[in-house]
Amino acid sequence: MLIECAFGARWGFHKFPPDPMDADAAREQRISWREPPPPERLLAPGSVVGDDIARAALSFDLGLPLKPQIEQAKRELAVEQRRRQRGQGLRLRSIANLADTLLREVRLLDAEAAGELPAALELPGFAAVLAGAMARRDGAYRELSWLPM
């Protein structure tokens, strides 16, 4: 009987028929199903990391099997990604989406090399673009090879 209890508990049974040949056990409510526990949210609703809407924090219970948690996390992240794209203006990083920014960065680096940078810095938003251009020039360009076209 202990093996039957162990397998039954694994599949959600919490009552067992007195006789395996008893066909009416389910109809007479002598056997029933346990409700599965609700899945724990791995991604908190306000899980933006810092001010970066492109980053999210996840929580895993290492005392449970990881495979179902990772599958659940993939589903939650996909839903959250679409929600942030629609509601918060998240743009997926790809070469196509970065084309305008990359062109602007190259032009700023050219202006710096030509000595015309102070005039370009007076334009709004170019200080941040220049910082990004210099970071990309100094080694962050390596991430471009990982981005989809």
Coordinates of N, CA and C in Angstrom, one line a residue:
M1 N 0.8 -1.2 0.0 CA 0.0 0.0 0.0 C 0.9 1.3 0.0
L2 N 2.1 1.2 0.6 CA 2.9 2.4 0.6 C 3.3 2.9 -0.8
I3 N 3.6 1.9 -1.6 CA 4.0 2.3 -3.0 C 2.8 2.9 -3.7
E4 N 1.6 2.4 -3.5 CA 0.5 3.0 -4.1 C 0.3 4.4 -3.6
C5 N 0.5 4.6 -2.3 CA 0.3 6.0 -1.8 C 1.4 6.9 -2.4
A6 N 2.6 6.5 -2.5 CA 3.7 7.3 -3.0 C 3.4 7.7 -4.5
F7 N 3.0 6.7 -5.3 CA 2.7 7.1 -6.7 C 1.4 7.9 -6.8
G8 N 0.4 7.6 -6.0 CA -0.8 8.3 -6.0 C -0.6 9.8 -5.6
A9 N 0.3 10.0 -4.6 CA 0.6 11.4 -4.2 C 1.3 12.1 -5.3
R10 N 2.2 11.4 -6.0 CA 2.9 12.1 -7.1 C 2.0 12.6 -8.2
W11 N 0.9 11.8 -8.5 CA 0.0 12.2 -9.5 C -1.2 12.9 -9.0
G12 N -1.2 13.3 -7.7 CA -2.3 14.2 -7.3 C -3.4 13.5 -6.5
F13 N -3.4 12.2 -6.3 CA -4.5 11.5 -5.6 C -4.2 11.7 -4.1
H14 N -5.3 11.9 -3.3 CA -5.1 11.9 -1.9 C -6.1 10.9 -1.2
K15 N -6.9 10.3 -2.0 CA -7.7 9.2 -1.4 C -7.6 8.0 -2.4
F16 N -7.6 6.8 -1.8 CA -7.4 5.6 -2.7 C -8.6 4.7 -2.5
P17 N -8.9 4.0 -3.6 CA -10.0 3.0 -3.5 C -9.6 1.8 -2.6
P18 N -10.5 1.3 -1.8 CA -10.1 0.1 -1.0 C -9.7 -1.1 -1.8
D19 N -10.2 -1.2 -3.1 CA -9.9 -2.3 -3.9 C -9.6 -1.8 -5.3
P20 N -8.5 -2.2 -5.9 CA -8.1 -1.7 -7.2 C -9.2 -2.1 -8.3
M21 N -9.9 -3.1 -8.0 CA -10.9 -3.6 -9.0 C -12.2 -2.8 -8.9
D22 N -12.3 -1.9 -7.9 CA -13.5 -1.2 -7.6 C -13.7 -0.1 -8.7
A23 N -14.6 -0.2 -9.6 CA -14.8 0.7 -10.7 C -15.6 1.9 -10.3
D24 N -16.4 1.9 -9.2 CA -17.3 3.0 -8.9 C -16.6 3.9 -7.9
A25 N -15.4 3.8 -7.6 CA -14.7 4.6 -6.6 C -14.7 6.1 -6.9
A26 N -14.5 6.4 -8.2 CA -14.5 7.8 -8.6 C -15.8 8.4 -8.6
R27 N -16.8 7.7 -9.1 CA -18.2 8.2 -9.1 C -18.8 8.4 -7.7
E28 N -18.4 7.6 -6.8 CA -18.9 7.7 -5.4 C -18.1 8.6 -4.5
Q29 N -17.1 9.3 -5.2 CA -16.3 10.3 -4.5 C -15.4 9.6 -3.4
R30 N -15.1 8.3 -3.5 CA -14.2 7.7 -2.6 C -12.7 7.9 -3.1
I31 N -12.6 8.5 -4.2 CA -11.2 8.9 -4.7 C -11.4 10.2 -5.3
S32 N -10.5 11.1 -5.1 CA -10.6 12.5 -5.6 C -9.2 13.0 -6.0
W33 N -9.2 14.1 -6.6 CA -7.9 14.8 -7.0 C -7.6 15.9 -6.1
R34 N -6.3 16.1 -5.8 CA -5.8 17.2 -5.1 C -5.7 18.4 -6.1
E35 N -6.0 19.5 -5.7 CA -5.8 20.7 -6.5 C -4.3 21.0 -6.5
P36 N -3.7 21.2 -7.7 CA -2.2 21.5 -7.7 C -2.0 22.9 -7.1
P37 N -0.9 23.1 -6.5 CA -0.7 24.4 -5.9 C -0.5 25.5 -7.0
P38 N -1.0 26.7 -6.8 CA -0.8 27.7 -7.8 C 0.6 27.9 -8.1
P39 N 1.0 28.2 -9.3 CA 2.4 28.4 -9.6 C 2.9 29.7 -9.0
E40 N 4.1 29.7 -8.4 CA 4.6 30.9 -7.8 C 5.2 31.8 -8.9
R41 N 4.9 33.0 -8.8 CA 5.4 34.0 -9.8 C 6.9 34.1 -9.7
L42 N 7.7 33.9 -10.7 CA 9.1 34.0 -10.7 C 9.5 35.5 -11.0
L43 N 8.7 36.2 -11.7 CA 8.9 37.5 -12.1 C 8.0 38.4 -11.4
A44 N 8.4 39.3 -10.5 CA 7.6 40.2 -9.7 C 7.0 41.2 -10.7
P45 N 5.8 41.7 -10.4 CA 5.2 42.7 -11.3 C 6.0 44.0 -11.5
G46 N 6.7 44.4 -10.4 CA 7.5 45.6 -10.5 C 8.9 45.3 -10.5
S47 N 9.4 44.4 -11.4 CA 10.7 43.8 -11.3 C 11.7 44.5 -12.2
V48 N 11.5 45.8 -12.6 CA 12.5 46.5 -13.3 C 13.7 46.7 -12.5
V49 N 14.9 46.4 -13.0 CA 16.1 46.5 -12.2 C 16.6 47.9 -12.4
G50 N 16.6 48.7 -11.4 CA 17.1 50.1 -11.5 C 16.1 50.9 -12.3
D51 N 16.7 51.7 -13.2 CA 15.8 52.5 -14.1 C 15.8 51.9 -15.5
D52 N 16.4 50.7 -15.7 CA 16.5 50.1 -17.0 C 15.3 49.1 -17.3
I53 N 14.4 49.6 -18.2 CA 13.3 48.7 -18.5 C 13.6 47.5 -19.3
A54 N 14.9 47.4 -19.7 CA 15.3 46.2 -20.5 C 15.8 45.1 -19.6
R55 N 15.8 45.3 -18.2 CA 16.3 44.3 -17.3 C 15.2 44.0 -16.3
A56 N 15.1 42.7 -16.0 CA 14.1 42.2 -15.0 C 14.8 41.2 -14.0
A57 N 14.2 41.1 -12.8 CA 14.8 40.3 -11.8 C 13.8 39.0 -11.7
L58 N 14.4 37.9 -11.5 CA 13.7 36.6 -11.4 C 14.1 36.0 -10.0
S59 N 13.2 35.2 -9.5 CA 13.4 34.5 -8.3 C 13.2 33.0 -8.5
F60 N 14.1 32.1 -8.1 CA 14.0 30.7 -8.2 C 14.1 30.0 -6.9
D61 N 13.3 29.0 -6.7 CA 13.4 28.2 -5.5 C 14.3 27.0 -5.8
L62 N 15.5 27.1 -5.3 CA 16.5 26.0 -5.6 C 16.2 24.7 -4.9
G63 N 15.2 24.7 -4.0 CA 14.8 23.5 -3.4 C 13.9 22.6 -4.2
L64 N 13.4 23.2 -5.4 CA 12.5 22.5 -6.3 C 13.3 22.2 -7.6
P65 N 12.7 21.3 -8.4 CA 13.4 21.0 -9.7 C 13.5 22.3 -10.5
L66 N 14.6 22.5 -11.2 CA 14.8 23.8 -12.0 C 14.1 23.8 -13.3
K67 N 14.0 22.6 -14.0 CA 13.4 22.6 -15.3 C 12.1 23.3 -15.4
P68 N 11.1 22.9 -14.6 CA 9.8 23.5 -14.7 C 9.8 25.0 -14.4
Q69 N 10.7 25.4 -13.4 CA 10.8 26.8 -13.1 C 11.4 27.6 -14.2
I70 N 12.4 27.0 -15.0 CA 13.0 27.7 -16.1 C 12.0 27.9 -17.2
E71 N 11.2 26.8 -17.5 CA 10.1 26.9 -18.5 C 9.1 28.0 -18.1
Q72 N 8.7 28.1 -16.9 CA 7.8 29.1 -16.4 C 8.4 30.5 -16.5
A73 N 9.7 30.6 -16.2 CA 10.4 31.9 -16.3 C 10.4 32.3 -17.8
K74 N 10.6 31.4 -18.7 CA 10.7 31.8 -20.1 C 9.3 32.3 -20.6
R75 N 8.2 31.7 -20.1 CA 6.9 32.2 -20.5 C 6.6 33.6 -19.9
E76 N 7.0 33.7 -18.6 CA 6.8 35.0 -17.9 C 7.6 36.1 -18.6
L77 N 8.9 35.8 -18.9 CA 9.7 36.8 -19.5 C 9.2 37.3 -20.9
A78 N 8.7 36.3 -21.7 CA 8.1 36.6 -23.0 C 6.9 37.6 -22.8
V79 N 6.0 37.3 -21.9 CA 4.9 38.1 -21.6 C 5.3 39.5 -21.2
E80 N 6.3 39.5 -20.2 CA 6.7 40.8 -19.7 C 7.4 41.6 -20.8
Q81 N 8.2 41.0 -21.7 CA 8.8 41.7 -22.8 C 7.8 42.3 -23.7
R82 N 6.8 41.6 -24.1 CA 5.7 42.2 -24.9 C 5.0 43.3 -24.2
R83 N 4.8 43.2 -22.9 CA 4.1 44.2 -22.1 C 4.9 45.5 -22.1
R84 N 6.2 45.3 -21.9 CA 7.1 46.5 -21.8 C 7.3 47.1 -23.2
Q85 N 7.2 46.3 -24.3 CA 7.3 46.9 -25.6 C 6.1 47.8 -25.9
R86 N 4.9 47.3 -25.5 CA 3.7 48.0 -25.8 C 3.5 49.2 -24.8
G87 N 3.8 49.0 -23.5 CA 3.5 50.1 -22.6 C 4.6 51.0 -22.2
Q88 N 5.8 50.6 -22.3 CA 6.9 51.4 -21.8 C 7.9 51.7 -22.9
G89 N 7.6 51.3 -24.1 CA 8.5 51.7 -25.2 C 9.8 50.9 -25.3
L90 N 9.9 49.7 -24.8 CA 11.1 48.9 -24.9 C 11.3 48.6 -26.3
R91 N 12.5 48.8 -26.8 CA 12.9 48.4 -28.1 C 13.9 47.3 -28.0
L92 N 13.7 46.2 -28.8 CA 14.6 45.1 -28.8 C 15.9 45.5 -29.5
R93 N 17.0 45.1 -28.9 CA 18.3 45.5 -29.4 C 18.6 44.5 -30.6
S94 N 18.7 45.1 -31.8 CA 19.1 44.4 -33.0 C 19.9 45.4 -33.8
I95 N 20.6 44.9 -34.8 CA 21.4 45.8 -35.6 C 20.4 46.8 -36.4
A96 N 19.3 46.2 -36.8 CA 18.3 47.1 -37.5 C 17.8 48.2 -36.6
N97 N 17.4 47.9 -35.4 CA 16.9 48.9 -34.4 C 18.0 49.9 -34.0
L98 N 19.2 49.4 -34.0 CA 20.3 50.3 -33.6 C 21.0 51.1 -34.7
A99 N 20.5 50.9 -35.9 CA 21.1 51.5 -37.1 C 21.3 53.0 -37.0
D100 N 20.2 53.7 -36.6 CA 20.2 55.2 -36.4 C 21.2 55.6 -35.3
T101 N 21.2 54.9 -34.2 CA 22.1 55.2 -33.1 C 23.5 55.0 -33.5
L102 N 23.8 53.9 -34.2 CA 25.2 53.6 -34.6 C 25.7 54.6 -35.6
L103 N 24.8 55.1 -36.5 CA 25.2 56.1 -37.5 C 25.5 57.4 -36.7
R104 N 24.7 57.8 -35.8 CA 24.9 59.0 -35.0 C 26.2 58.9 -34.2
E105 N 26.5 57.7 -33.6 CA 27.7 57.6 -32.9 C 28.9 57.7 -33.8
V106 N 28.9 57.1 -35.0 CA 30.0 57.3 -35.9 C 30.2 58.7 -36.3
R107 N 29.1 59.4 -36.6 CA 29.3 60.8 -36.9 C 29.8 61.7 -35.8
L108 N 29.5 61.3 -34.5 CA 30.0 62.1 -33.4 C 31.5 61.8 -33.2
L109 N 31.9 60.5 -33.4 CA 33.3 60.2 -33.3 C 34.1 60.9 -34.5
D110 N 33.5 61.0 -35.6 CA 34.2 61.7 -36.7 C 34.3 63.2 -36.4
A111 N 33.2 63.8 -35.8 CA 33.3 65.2 -35.4 C 34.4 65.4 -34.3
E112 N 34.5 64.4 -33.4 CA 35.6 64.5 -32.4 C 36.9 64.4 -33.1
A113 N 37.1 63.6 -34.0 CA 38.4 63.4 -34.7 C 38.7 64.7 -35.5
A114 N 37.7 65.4 -36.0 CA 37.9 66.6 -36.8 C 38.0 67.8 -36.0
G115 N 37.8 67.7 -34.7 CA 37.9 68.8 -33.8 C 36.6 69.7 -33.7
E116 N 35.5 69.2 -34.2 CA 34.3 70.0 -34.3 C 33.3 69.5 -33.2
L117 N 33.8 68.8 -32.2 CA 32.9 68.2 -31.2 C 32.2 69.3 -30.3
P118 N 32.8 70.4 -29.9 CA 32.1 71.3 -29.0 C 30.8 71.8 -29.6
A119 N 30.8 72.0 -30.9 CA 29.5 72.5 -31.5 C 28.4 71.4 -31.5
A120 N 28.8 70.2 -31.6 CA 27.8 69.1 -31.6 C 27.3 68.8 -30.2
L121 N 28.1 69.1 -29.2 CA 27.7 68.8 -27.8 C 26.6 69.7 -27.4
E122 N 26.4 70.9 -28.0 CA 25.4 71.8 -27.6 C 24.0 71.3 -28.0
L123 N 23.9 70.4 -28.9 CA 22.6 69.8 -29.3 C 22.1 68.9 -28.3
P124 N 20.8 68.9 -28.0 CA 20.2 68.1 -26.9 C 20.4 66.6 -27.1
G125 N 20.8 65.9 -26.1 CA 20.9 64.4 -26.1 C 22.2 63.9 -26.7
F126 N 23.1 64.7 -27.2 CA 24.3 64.3 -27.8 C 25.4 63.9 -26.8
A127 N 25.3 64.4 -25.6 CA 26.3 64.0 -24.6 C 26.2 62.6 -24.3
A128 N 24.9 62.1 -24.1 CA 24.7 60.7 -23.8 C 25.1 59.8 -25.0
V129 N 24.8 60.3 -26.2 CA 25.2 59.5 -27.4 C 26.7 59.5 -27.6
L130 N 27.4 60.6 -27.3 CA 28.8 60.6 -27.3 C 29.4 59.6 -26.3
A131 N 28.8 59.6 -25.1 CA 29.3 58.6 -24.1 C 29.2 57.2 -24.6
G132 N 28.0 56.9 -25.2 CA 27.8 55.6 -25.7 C 28.7 55.3 -26.9
A133 N 29.0 56.3 -27.7 CA 29.9 56.1 -28.9 C 31.3 55.8 -28.4
M134 N 31.8 56.5 -27.4 CA 33.1 56.3 -26.8 C 33.2 54.9 -26.1
A135 N 32.2 54.5 -25.4 CA 32.2 53.2 -24.8 C 32.2 52.1 -25.9
R136 N 31.4 52.3 -26.9 CA 31.4 51.3 -28.0 C 32.8 51.2 -28.7
R137 N 33.4 52.4 -28.9 CA 34.7 52.5 -29.5 C 35.8 51.8 -28.7
D138 N 35.6 51.9 -27.3 CA 36.6 51.4 -26.4 C 36.4 49.9 -26.0
G139 N 35.5 49.3 -26.7 CA 35.3 47.8 -26.4 C 33.9 47.3 -26.4
A140 N 32.9 48.1 -26.3 CA 31.6 47.7 -26.2 C 31.1 47.2 -27.6
Y141 N 31.9 47.5 -28.6 CA 31.5 47.1 -30.0 C 31.4 45.6 -30.1
R142 N 32.0 44.9 -29.2 CA 31.9 43.4 -29.2 C 30.5 42.9 -29.1
E143 N 29.7 43.6 -28.4 CA 28.3 43.1 -28.2 C 27.5 43.1 -29.6
L144 N 28.0 43.9 -30.5 CA 27.2 43.9 -31.8 C 27.2 42.6 -32.5
S145 N 28.3 41.8 -32.3 CA 28.3 40.5 -33.0 C 27.3 39.5 -32.4
W146 N 26.8 39.8 -31.2 CA 25.8 38.9 -30.6 C 24.4 39.3 -30.9
L147 N 24.2 40.5 -31.4 CA 22.8 41.0 -31.7 C 22.3 40.4 -33.0
P148 N 21.0 40.2 -33.1 CA 20.4 39.7 -34.3 C 20.4 40.9 -35.3
M149 N 20.3 40.5 -36.6 CA 20.2 41.5 -37.7 C 18.8 42.1 -37.6

